[in-house]
Amino acid sequence: MKKNILVLLVIFVLIISVFTGCKQDPEPDPVSIEGRINQFVGDLNTASGRSGISKHFHSSHPFSNIDADVLIPLFPTLPDGSSYSVGSISSGDSTRTVVINRTSLASIGRTFIMLAAGNNWYILNITVAP
Amino acid sequence: MKKNIIFILIFTIFASTLYAQSIARVAFVDGWVDVRTAAGVVDEALIGDDLSAGSSIITGRDGYAELLERPSGSTFRVSPNTVFAIREREVNGRNESVLAVAVGEVAFKVNRVAGSGTLVATNSTVAGVRGTEFVVFSGSDGTTLIAVAEGLVEVEAYGRSVELYADEAVEVRPGSPPGPKIQLLGRALDFSQWNESRRQEFLNDPVAALRAVDRRLDYYNEKIQELQPQFLEMTERVLQMWAELDRIYLEQGQDAATQYDRTVLGPASINAVHIGLNVRYYALSALSMRRFVVGNMYAEMKSRYITRLNDPVFIEFRNLYNEVLRKFEEITISRINATDI
């Protein structure tokens, strides 16, 4: 009986390892301009998102060296109950004017200059919306 | 019998898991070639070995290896005296492989379709590759030489990028942007000679070489000390402006707040971030210099003077080395974080 349980356990581990070990999707979905901006704004709301915020920036611009401390003047951490969200995104080639909402606080407008690297879009620069 | 079945099942689990995580496979080896796994185990490289993220190929003086990347079919030819690592970094929540030439020479033939977006890193630069044949040489002093045979390689370091086409090369010194393009005009570069010249320059006068690096680090440190207080002061002012923005919003509405943001808060916040980014730039430049140049110099000196640690040259070098580290820890370390290391 014990041996049967052991065999079942081994089969279970085998199944789990096959599903977790294999790369289910070897070709990651490309990140669009809008996808990148939404991910960036979403990451402003968590400490872990802020600590890895530089991943959203294109490596050819100094913004790719940004860290949580340097981000503070541009997007300060918000009080409890408030968070950043994307209000609207303009259309265009590689530049987007974005209204960023802050729950119960003033919204702000920022222009995101984007640049593609392979299939993914990254933020090259952020400026004040005109 | 059942024990045998259990053993076979366990073996199958390990085999299937290892295969699934493999990024490249050893296609050919000649001479002394080792594989260092992510767990730190070093073993002789054999044809058919799978390399997962975190693995390194280490070739000896007579070692040579060819790797086949999967599933792209790109090939990497690893020359003697080379350390070639396969790393991963998280991009957008997914892992992306980065091919790192820590030291030595690797020739890349990247599959034109599947290789788009390939990243090749060295001590002093990152190269983005879009279907190409090129050679990366990483010198013992941290300098990088990249030569393109076919296609396009974009070499980027410290805010400046250079696009290299066929028969073009560029040298990148640690902590510096790429140098001017070198037109090869069909002639092959002798990488051994190039690296030896860099090494000899250091060995002829190690104290002078370290002093030159120290001067460069002093420049970074001065910049950090100059800009960091400005950044903190500016951040404090901008945070007060954010409070003012929300006061205007509550008292006068969104339109008035938008006007204040456009004319006062927005420009000030961007300005503060740029100062902060400059601090980071200098701190990361110092980190690169300390890790890949100063560390390498010390290791070289320690091995050469291991039996004569009281030699005046080594003592002078070590004193200067300790001073470099002291300044690094005092000024730079607070501006870098765990992710940078």
Tab-separated table of C-alpha atoms in Angstrom:
chain	number	residue	atom	x	y	z
A	1	MET	CA	0.000	0.000	0.000
A	2	LYS	CA	2.793	2.389	1.003
A	3	LYS	CA	4.619	1.589	-2.221
A	4	ASN	CA	1.514	2.411	-4.242
A	5	ILE	CA	1.255	5.792	-2.528
A	6	LEU	CA	4.907	6.384	-3.292
A	7	VAL	CA	4.380	5.565	-6.971
A	8	LEU	CA	1.380	7.885	-7.107
A	9	LEU	CA	3.401	10.619	-5.464
A	10	VAL	CA	6.195	10.218	-7.989
A	11	ILE	CA	3.719	10.365	-10.889
A	12	PHE	CA	2.177	13.499	-9.361
A	13	VAL	CA	5.580	15.175	-9.065
A	14	LEU	CA	6.356	14.141	-12.640
A	15	ILE	CA	3.213	15.799	-13.952
A	16	ILE	CA	3.832	18.960	-11.933
A	17	SER	CA	7.459	19.179	-13.032
A	18	VAL	CA	6.555	18.759	-16.699
A	19	PHE	CA	4.097	21.634	-16.484
A	20	THR	CA	6.285	23.920	-14.414
A	21	GLY	CA	9.628	23.049	-16.005
A	22	CYS	CA	8.585	23.553	-19.610
A	23	LYS	CA	8.376	27.033	-20.995
A	24	GLN	CA	4.733	27.114	-21.956
A	25	ASP	CA	5.123	30.231	-24.054
A	26	PRO	CA	8.641	30.518	-25.448
A	27	GLU	CA	7.718	33.547	-27.518
A	28	PRO	CA	6.574	36.226	-25.045
A	29	ASP	CA	3.774	38.491	-26.110
A	30	PRO	CA	5.104	41.782	-27.454
A	31	VAL	CA	4.519	44.794	-25.214
A	32	SER	CA	2.599	47.523	-27.028
A	33	ILE	CA	2.930	51.241	-26.327
A	34	GLU	CA	-0.311	51.276	-24.373
A	35	GLY	CA	0.617	48.050	-22.590
A	36	ARG	CA	3.926	49.510	-21.474
A	37	ILE	CA	2.347	52.739	-20.204
A	38	ASN	CA	-0.339	50.822	-18.305
A	39	GLN	CA	2.253	48.528	-16.726
A	40	PHE	CA	4.420	51.491	-15.764
A	41	VAL	CA	1.565	53.376	-14.127
A	42	GLY	CA	0.428	50.195	-12.373
A	43	ASP	CA	3.902	49.663	-10.939
A	44	LEU	CA	3.848	53.149	-9.390
A	45	ASN	CA	1.338	51.822	-6.841
A	46	THR	CA	3.466	49.154	-5.167
A	47	ALA	CA	6.858	49.157	-3.496
A	48	SER	CA	7.951	46.124	-5.521
A	49	GLY	CA	6.791	47.793	-8.732
A	50	ARG	CA	8.753	50.917	-7.901
A	51	SER	CA	11.913	48.990	-7.062
A	52	GLY	CA	11.939	47.490	-10.553
A	53	ILE	CA	10.571	50.511	-12.405
A	54	SER	CA	13.658	50.884	-14.622
A	55	LYS	CA	12.627	47.819	-16.647
A	56	HIS	CA	10.031	49.953	-18.428
A	57	PHE	CA	12.643	52.303	-19.875
A	58	HIS	CA	14.697	51.937	-23.024
A	59	SER	CA	18.339	51.169	-22.322
A	60	SER	CA	19.584	53.973	-24.561
A	61	HIS	CA	18.286	56.724	-22.267
A	62	PRO	CA	19.454	57.706	-18.766
A	63	PHE	CA	15.897	57.020	-17.546
A	64	SER	CA	16.848	53.341	-17.676
A	65	ASN	CA	18.978	54.005	-14.568
A	66	ILE	CA	16.068	55.356	-12.566
A	67	ASP	CA	15.389	53.881	-9.148
A	68	ALA	CA	12.681	54.293	-6.545
A	69	ASP	CA	14.341	57.343	-4.922
A	70	VAL	CA	14.828	59.246	-8.159
A	71	LEU	CA	11.241	58.508	-9.170
A	72	ILE	CA	9.822	60.349	-6.135
A	73	PRO	CA	9.709	63.921	-7.557
A	74	LEU	CA	8.068	62.702	-10.750
A	75	PHE	CA	5.561	60.343	-9.130
A	76	PRO	CA	5.500	60.641	-5.326
A	77	THR	CA	4.110	57.765	-3.317
A	78	LEU	CA	0.447	58.430	-2.636
A	79	PRO	CA	-1.387	58.335	0.701
A	80	ASP	CA	-3.341	55.203	1.639
A	81	GLY	CA	-6.519	54.875	-0.391
A	82	SER	CA	-5.136	56.737	-3.382
A	83	SER	CA	-3.451	55.213	-6.421
A	84	TYR	CA	-2.237	56.112	-9.890
A	85	SER	CA	-4.259	54.993	-12.910
A	86	VAL	CA	-4.314	55.787	-16.609
A	87	GLY	CA	-7.168	58.121	-17.447
A	88	SER	CA	-6.691	58.483	-21.169
A	89	ILE	CA	-3.998	57.909	-23.781
A	90	SER	CA	-3.782	59.886	-27.000
A	91	SER	CA	-3.092	58.187	-30.315
A	92	GLY	CA	-0.027	58.874	-32.451
A	93	ASP	CA	3.148	57.315	-33.796
A	94	SER	CA	5.557	56.826	-30.931
A	95	THR	CA	4.485	59.639	-28.594
A	96	ARG	CA	1.521	59.490	-26.261
A	97	THR	CA	-0.016	62.188	-24.107
A	98	VAL	CA	-1.378	60.478	-21.028
A	99	VAL	CA	-3.730	61.751	-18.364
A	100	ILE	CA	-2.741	60.051	-15.123
A	101	ASN	CA	-5.404	60.008	-12.452
A	102	ARG	CA	-4.707	60.019	-8.724
A	103	THR	CA	-7.642	58.808	-6.645
A	104	SER	CA	-9.340	61.795	-4.952
A	105	LEU	CA	-6.423	64.033	-5.979
A	106	ALA	CA	-5.547	66.155	-9.006
A	107	SER	CA	-4.846	64.434	-12.323
A	108	ILE	CA	-1.697	65.250	-14.235
A	109	GLY	CA	-0.731	65.157	-17.903
A	110	ARG	CA	2.532	63.628	-19.080
A	111	THR	CA	3.943	62.929	-22.525
A	112	PHE	CA	5.575	59.535	-23.010
A	113	ILE	CA	8.122	59.258	-25.812
A	114	MET	CA	8.371	55.597	-26.707
A	115	LEU	CA	10.962	53.520	-28.556
A	116	ALA	CA	10.759	49.932	-29.751
A	117	ALA	CA	13.404	47.312	-29.029
A	118	GLY	CA	12.638	44.115	-30.892
A	119	ASN	CA	8.936	43.419	-30.463
A	120	ASN	CA	8.600	45.443	-27.288
A	121	TRP	CA	8.008	49.126	-26.732
A	122	TYR	CA	9.840	50.930	-23.956
A	123	ILE	CA	9.618	54.422	-22.476
A	124	LEU	CA	12.412	56.598	-23.809
A	125	ASN	CA	11.523	59.817	-22.015
A	126	ILE	CA	8.765	61.496	-20.021
A	127	THR	CA	7.953	65.180	-20.363
A	128	VAL	CA	5.175	67.503	-19.226
A	129	ALA	CA	2.140	67.349	-21.493
A	130	PRO	CA	1.673	70.527	-23.569
B	1	MET	CA	10.678	-4.234	-10.028
B	2	LYS	CA	8.652	-1.407	-8.521
B	3	LYS	CA	11.845	0.140	-7.198
B	4	ASN	CA	13.215	0.150	-10.717
B	5	ILE	CA	10.105	1.867	-12.013
B	6	ILE	CA	10.372	4.510	-9.289
B	7	PHE	CA	14.026	5.076	-10.125
B	8	ILE	CA	13.241	5.460	-13.842
B	9	LEU	CA	10.436	7.879	-13.050
B	10	ILE	CA	12.664	10.020	-10.840
B	11	PHE	CA	15.353	10.019	-13.518
B	12	THR	CA	12.783	11.052	-16.130
B	13	ILE	CA	11.651	13.948	-13.925
B	14	PHE	CA	15.156	15.361	-13.648
B	15	ALA	CA	15.956	14.802	-17.306
B	16	SER	CA	12.775	16.430	-18.584
B	17	THR	CA	13.116	19.403	-16.236
B	18	LEU	CA	16.738	20.031	-17.185
B	19	TYR	CA	15.984	19.789	-20.900
B	20	ALA	CA	13.063	22.181	-20.611
B	21	GLN	CA	15.187	24.905	-18.989
B	22	SER	CA	18.082	24.618	-21.418
B	23	ILE	CA	18.930	27.736	-23.424
B	24	ALA	CA	21.885	26.468	-25.444
B	25	ARG	CA	23.625	23.180	-26.178
B	26	VAL	CA	27.317	22.405	-26.540
B	27	ALA	CA	27.768	21.472	-30.214
B	28	PHE	CA	31.557	21.056	-30.300
B	29	VAL	CA	34.466	21.145	-27.881
B	30	ASP	CA	38.206	20.952	-28.342
B	31	GLY	CA	40.887	21.164	-25.640
B	32	TRP	CA	40.157	22.223	-22.093
B	33	VAL	CA	36.570	23.449	-21.801
B	34	ASP	CA	34.592	23.489	-18.548
B	35	VAL	CA	30.970	24.153	-17.770
B	36	ARG	CA	30.107	25.962	-14.571
B	37	THR	CA	26.470	25.394	-13.654
B	38	ALA	CA	24.223	27.909	-11.933
B	39	ALA	CA	24.771	25.917	-8.734
B	40	GLY	CA	28.527	26.530	-9.000
B	41	VAL	CA	29.496	22.997	-10.003
B	42	VAL	CA	32.379	22.930	-12.481
B	43	ASP	CA	32.687	19.959	-14.818
B	44	GLU	CA	34.243	19.099	-18.146
B	45	ALA	CA	32.096	20.288	-21.066
B	46	LEU	CA	30.935	17.531	-23.375
B	47	ILE	CA	29.182	17.659	-26.733
B	48	GLY	CA	25.450	17.573	-26.091
B	49	ASP	CA	25.619	19.287	-22.680
B	50	ASP	CA	22.658	21.597	-22.121
B	51	LEU	CA	23.309	25.059	-20.732
B	52	SER	CA	20.653	26.713	-18.623
B	53	ALA	CA	20.516	30.273	-17.325
B	54	GLY	CA	23.346	30.935	-14.903
B	55	SER	CA	25.718	28.534	-16.666
B	56	SER	CA	29.139	29.578	-17.912
B	57	ILE	CA	31.504	28.108	-20.458
B	58	ILE	CA	35.140	28.483	-19.434
B	59	THR	CA	37.814	27.718	-22.005
B	60	GLY	CA	41.459	27.133	-21.166
B	61	ARG	CA	44.513	28.198	-23.115
B	62	ASP	CA	43.871	25.496	-25.720
B	63	GLY	CA	40.085	25.326	-25.294
B	64	TYR	CA	37.468	26.021	-27.925
B	65	ALA	CA	33.710	25.467	-27.892
B	66	GLU	CA	30.766	25.964	-30.183
B	67	LEU	CA	27.313	26.467	-28.702
B	68	LEU	CA	23.952	26.234	-30.413
B	69	GLU	CA	21.235	28.453	-29.018
B	70	ARG	CA	17.737	27.032	-28.920
B	71	PRO	CA	15.301	27.464	-30.499
B	72	SER	CA	16.861	30.203	-32.659
B	73	GLY	CA	19.714	28.116	-34.076
B	74	SER	CA	22.179	30.961	-33.451
B	75	THR	CA	25.763	29.815	-32.923
B	76	PHE	CA	28.413	31.122	-30.523
B	77	ARG	CA	32.091	30.246	-31.018
B	78	VAL	CA	33.983	30.560	-27.753
B	79	SER	CA	37.724	31.109	-28.175
B	80	PRO	CA	40.494	30.101	-25.736
B	81	ASN	CA	40.855	31.888	-22.374
B	82	THR	CA	37.241	33.005	-22.332
B	83	VAL	CA	34.448	33.109	-19.783
B	84	PHE	CA	31.066	33.191	-21.504
B	85	ALA	CA	27.970	33.257	-19.322
B	86	ILE	CA	24.298	32.802	-20.065
B	87	ARG	CA	22.299	34.970	-17.758
B	88	GLU	CA	18.663	35.882	-17.425
B	89	ARG	CA	16.985	39.096	-16.548
B	90	GLU	CA	13.377	39.836	-15.956
B	91	VAL	CA	11.729	41.908	-18.621
B	92	ASN	CA	8.058	42.612	-18.306
B	93	GLY	CA	7.581	39.796	-15.852
B	94	ARG	CA	9.291	37.284	-18.128
B	95	ASN	CA	12.814	36.003	-18.228
B	96	GLU	CA	15.042	37.051	-21.109
B	97	SER	CA	18.452	35.541	-21.768
B	98	VAL	CA	21.500	37.805	-21.836
B	99	LEU	CA	24.741	36.499	-23.320
B	100	ALA	CA	27.645	37.852	-21.326
B	101	VAL	CA	31.286	37.861	-22.380
B	102	ALA	CA	33.025	38.377	-19.039
B	103	VAL	CA	36.495	38.022	-20.491
B	104	GLY	CA	37.930	36.676	-23.732
B	105	GLU	CA	36.547	36.333	-27.248
B	106	VAL	CA	33.219	35.039	-28.564
B	107	ALA	CA	32.117	35.072	-32.202
B	108	PHE	CA	28.357	35.294	-32.687
B	109	LYS	CA	26.310	34.242	-35.674
B	110	VAL	CA	22.821	35.270	-34.733
B	111	ASN	CA	19.830	33.857	-36.563
B	112	ARG	CA	18.279	36.705	-38.505
B	113	VAL	CA	14.660	36.016	-37.542
B	114	ALA	CA	14.711	34.358	-34.174
B	115	GLY	CA	17.697	36.348	-32.962
B	116	SER	CA	15.982	39.707	-33.041
B	117	GLY	CA	16.313	41.349	-29.673
B	118	THR	CA	19.370	39.345	-28.631
B	119	LEU	CA	21.353	41.135	-25.946
B	120	VAL	CA	25.080	40.706	-25.551
B	121	ALA	CA	26.675	42.218	-22.455
B	122	THR	CA	30.300	42.881	-21.557
B	123	ASN	CA	31.987	44.652	-18.673
B	124	SER	CA	31.593	48.040	-20.260
B	125	THR	CA	28.683	47.920	-22.683
B	126	VAL	CA	25.494	46.260	-23.882
B	127	ALA	CA	25.037	45.403	-27.539
B	128	GLY	CA	21.644	44.933	-29.166
B	129	VAL	CA	21.769	42.608	-32.131
B	130	ARG	CA	19.491	42.411	-35.126
B	131	GLY	CA	20.580	39.408	-37.189
B	132	THR	CA	24.295	39.576	-37.646
B	133	GLU	CA	27.786	38.115	-37.446
B	134	PHE	CA	30.118	39.822	-35.061
B	135	VAL	CA	32.911	39.235	-32.571
B	136	VAL	CA	33.016	40.500	-29.004
B	137	PHE	CA	36.296	40.749	-27.177
B	138	SER	CA	36.397	41.657	-23.527
B	139	GLY	CA	39.842	42.706	-22.370
B	140	SER	CA	41.401	41.976	-18.988
B	141	ASP	CA	41.235	45.660	-18.081
B	142	GLY	CA	37.497	45.775	-18.835
B	143	THR	CA	37.810	47.388	-22.243
B	144	THR	CA	35.575	45.921	-24.956
B	145	LEU	CA	36.234	45.632	-28.670
B	146	ILE	CA	33.307	44.736	-30.940
B	147	ALA	CA	33.832	44.037	-34.653
B	148	VAL	CA	30.978	43.370	-37.089
B	149	ALA	CA	31.290	41.043	-40.104
B	150	GLU	CA	27.694	41.217	-41.270
B	151	GLY	CA	24.430	42.879	-40.264
B	152	LEU	CA	23.910	45.484	-37.593
B	153	VAL	CA	24.986	45.773	-33.964
B	154	GLU	CA	23.982	48.693	-31.783
B	155	VAL	CA	26.555	49.282	-29.071
B	156	GLU	CA	25.405	51.362	-26.141
B	157	ALA	CA	27.227	52.637	-23.088
B	158	TYR	CA	26.510	55.515	-20.727
B	159	GLY	CA	23.902	57.260	-22.811
B	160	ARG	CA	25.656	57.055	-26.141
B	161	SER	CA	24.990	54.423	-28.788
B	162	VAL	CA	26.883	53.576	-31.936
B	163	GLU	CA	25.481	51.544	-34.821
B	164	LEU	CA	28.057	49.234	-36.338
B	165	TYR	CA	27.685	47.770	-39.814
B	166	ALA	CA	29.878	45.281	-41.703
B	167	ASP	CA	33.625	45.923	-41.489
B	168	GLU	CA	33.229	48.354	-38.600
B	169	ALA	CA	34.441	48.043	-35.017
B	170	VAL	CA	34.379	50.098	-31.860
B	171	GLU	CA	36.324	50.120	-28.615
B	172	VAL	CA	34.540	50.824	-25.350
B	173	ARG	CA	36.605	51.659	-22.266
B	174	PRO	CA	35.003	50.935	-18.873
B	175	GLY	CA	32.889	53.789	-17.571
B	176	SER	CA	33.036	55.588	-20.914
B	177	PRO	CA	30.815	55.820	-23.978
B	178	PRO	CA	31.844	53.985	-27.148
B	179	GLY	CA	34.893	55.432	-28.868
B	180	PRO	CA	35.037	56.425	-32.520
B	181	LYS	CA	34.210	53.817	-35.122
B	182	ILE	CA	37.130	51.834	-36.520
B	183	GLN	CA	36.959	51.023	-40.231
B	184	LEU	CA	38.350	47.524	-40.669
B	185	LEU	CA	38.474	47.608	-44.498
B	186	GLY	CA	38.581	43.829	-44.650
B	187	ARG	CA	41.520	43.379	-42.271
B	188	ALA	CA	41.114	41.010	-39.337
B	189	LEU	CA	41.755	42.314	-35.841
B	190	ASP	CA	44.254	40.391	-33.761
B	191	PHE	CA	42.416	40.171	-30.476
B	192	SER	CA	45.228	38.431	-28.603
B	193	GLN	CA	47.604	41.207	-29.519
B	194	TRP	CA	45.055	43.835	-28.571
B	195	ASN	CA	44.406	42.314	-25.151
B	196	GLU	CA	48.088	41.776	-24.465
B	197	SER	CA	48.802	45.405	-25.230
B	198	ARG	CA	46.152	46.465	-22.722
B	199	ARG	CA	47.523	44.087	-20.104
B	200	GLN	CA	51.136	45.086	-20.649
B	201	GLU	CA	50.238	48.730	-20.301
B	202	PHE	CA	48.864	47.956	-16.871
B	203	LEU	CA	51.735	45.689	-15.766
B	204	ASN	CA	54.422	48.153	-16.804
B	205	ASP	CA	53.224	50.561	-14.161
B	206	PRO	CA	50.334	49.153	-12.111
B	207	VAL	CA	50.333	52.032	-9.620
B	208	ALA	CA	50.065	54.592	-12.405
B	209	ALA	CA	47.290	52.574	-14.048
B	210	LEU	CA	45.331	52.354	-10.788
B	211	ARG	CA	45.968	56.031	-10.128
B	212	ALA	CA	44.431	56.864	-13.499
B	213	VAL	CA	41.386	54.797	-12.565
B	214	ASP	CA	41.325	56.504	-9.160
B	215	ARG	CA	41.303	59.913	-10.837
B	216	ARG	CA	38.330	58.828	-12.883
B	217	LEU	CA	36.597	57.533	-9.742
B	218	ASP	CA	37.345	60.836	-8.001
B	219	TYR	CA	35.595	62.598	-10.852
B	220	TYR	CA	32.529	60.389	-10.332
B	221	ASN	CA	32.657	60.921	-6.563
B	222	GLU	CA	32.913	64.687	-6.903
B	223	LYS	CA	29.914	64.699	-9.207
B	224	ILE	CA	27.891	62.577	-6.767
B	225	GLN	CA	28.818	64.840	-3.845
B	226	GLU	CA	27.949	67.922	-5.863
B	227	LEU	CA	24.618	66.707	-7.237
B	228	GLN	CA	23.148	64.603	-4.426
B	229	PRO	CA	22.414	67.581	-2.093
B	230	GLN	CA	20.868	69.423	-5.050
B	231	PHE	CA	18.654	66.433	-5.758
B	232	LEU	CA	17.487	66.154	-2.142
B	233	GLU	CA	16.770	69.880	-1.912
B	234	MET	CA	14.921	69.885	-5.228
B	235	THR	CA	12.894	66.825	-4.242
B	236	GLU	CA	11.802	68.530	-1.033
B	237	ARG	CA	10.655	71.591	-2.975
B	238	VAL	CA	8.815	69.484	-5.556
B	239	LEU	CA	6.978	67.534	-2.857
B	240	GLN	CA	5.733	70.864	-1.491
B	241	MET	CA	4.558	71.693	-5.027
B	242	TRP	CA	2.607	68.419	-5.162
B	243	ALA	CA	0.839	69.428	-1.957
B	244	GLU	CA	0.113	72.813	-3.522
B	245	LEU	CA	-1.265	71.081	-6.640
B	246	ASP	CA	-3.776	69.136	-4.578
B	247	ARG	CA	-4.731	72.239	-2.595
B	248	ILE	CA	-5.447	74.079	-5.856
B	249	TYR	CA	-7.430	71.063	-7.093
B	250	LEU	CA	-9.634	71.007	-4.004
B	251	GLU	CA	-10.184	74.765	-3.921
B	252	GLN	CA	-10.252	75.686	-7.624
B	253	GLY	CA	-10.815	72.474	-9.563
B	254	GLN	CA	-8.946	70.329	-12.106
B	255	ASP	CA	-8.437	73.069	-14.736
B	256	ALA	CA	-6.536	75.289	-12.317
B	257	ALA	CA	-4.558	72.287	-11.090
B	258	THR	CA	-3.660	71.358	-14.674
B	259	GLN	CA	-2.445	74.903	-15.304
B	260	TYR	CA	-0.252	74.754	-12.172
B	261	ASP	CA	1.059	71.341	-13.196
B	262	ARG	CA	1.987	72.488	-16.701
B	263	THR	CA	3.719	75.665	-15.669
B	264	VAL	CA	5.205	74.982	-12.219
B	265	LEU	CA	5.078	71.434	-10.873
B	266	GLY	CA	5.690	69.463	-14.077
B	267	PRO	CA	8.878	71.278	-15.186
B	268	ALA	CA	10.250	71.302	-11.622
B	269	SER	CA	9.639	67.570	-11.136
B	270	ILE	CA	11.280	66.699	-14.467
B	271	ASN	CA	14.234	68.899	-13.541
B	272	ALA	CA	14.625	67.153	-10.166
B	273	VAL	CA	14.502	63.723	-11.804
B	274	HIS	CA	17.214	64.717	-14.252
B	275	ILE	CA	19.474	65.708	-11.355
B	276	GLY	CA	18.715	62.376	-9.683
B	277	LEU	CA	19.461	60.499	-12.894
B	278	ASN	CA	22.806	62.229	-13.127
B	279	VAL	CA	23.653	61.090	-9.600
B	280	ARG	CA	22.728	57.540	-10.596
B	281	TYR	CA	24.779	57.780	-13.765
B	282	TYR	CA	27.924	58.694	-11.861
B	283	ALA	CA	27.273	56.101	-9.132
B	284	LEU	CA	26.786	53.315	-11.687
B	285	SER	CA	29.867	54.418	-13.591
B	286	ALA	CA	31.854	54.165	-10.374
B	287	LEU	CA	30.376	50.735	-9.643
B	288	SER	CA	31.360	49.480	-13.084
B	289	MET	CA	34.866	50.795	-12.647
B	290	ARG	CA	35.266	49.324	-9.173
B	291	ARG	CA	33.910	45.896	-10.066
B	292	PHE	CA	35.406	45.249	-13.470
B	293	VAL	CA	38.565	47.300	-13.595
B	294	VAL	CA	39.782	47.810	-10.044
B	295	GLY	CA	38.847	44.257	-9.005
B	296	ASN	CA	40.574	42.808	-12.050
B	297	MET	CA	43.694	44.866	-11.449
B	298	TYR	CA	43.899	43.730	-7.833
B	299	ALA	CA	43.487	40.063	-8.778
B	300	GLU	CA	46.245	40.373	-11.364
B	301	MET	CA	48.582	42.054	-8.887
B	302	LYS	CA	47.800	39.600	-6.086
B	303	SER	CA	48.628	36.641	-8.324
B	304	ARG	CA	51.863	38.199	-9.571
B	305	TYR	CA	53.074	39.258	-6.128
B	306	ILE	CA	51.712	36.320	-4.124
B	307	THR	CA	55.210	35.339	-2.991
B	308	ARG	CA	56.477	38.878	-2.438
B	309	LEU	CA	53.682	40.749	-0.755
B	310	ASN	CA	56.262	43.076	0.831
B	311	ASP	CA	57.463	44.293	-2.546
B	312	PRO	CA	57.295	48.114	-2.512
B	313	VAL	CA	55.342	48.136	-5.788
B	314	PHE	CA	52.684	45.823	-4.404
B	315	ILE	CA	52.507	47.707	-1.102
B	316	GLU	CA	52.046	51.007	-2.931
B	317	PHE	CA	49.450	49.429	-5.182
B	318	ARG	CA	47.571	47.862	-2.235
B	319	ASN	CA	47.553	51.116	-0.274
B	320	LEU	CA	46.097	52.932	-3.231
B	321	TYR	CA	43.621	50.087	-3.778
B	322	ASN	CA	42.427	50.338	-0.164
B	323	GLU	CA	42.036	54.090	-0.557
B	324	VAL	CA	39.981	53.575	-3.728
B	325	LEU	CA	37.707	51.135	-1.879
B	326	ARG	CA	37.343	53.477	1.085
B	327	LYS	CA	36.150	56.320	-1.114
B	328	PHE	CA	33.848	54.004	-3.013
B	329	GLU	CA	32.196	52.757	0.162
B	330	GLU	CA	31.984	56.232	1.655
B	331	ILE	CA	30.468	58.013	-1.333
B	332	THR	CA	29.128	55.659	-3.966
B	333	ILE	CA	27.664	52.737	-2.080
B	334	SER	CA	24.721	54.748	-0.720
B	335	ARG	CA	23.586	55.607	-4.248
B	336	ILE	CA	23.446	52.050	-5.554
B	337	ASN	CA	20.982	49.374	-4.592
B	338	ALA	CA	20.727	45.601	-4.517
B	339	THR	CA	19.454	45.467	-8.089
B	340	ASP	CA	22.535	47.298	-9.338
B	341	ILE	CA	24.810	44.736	-7.688
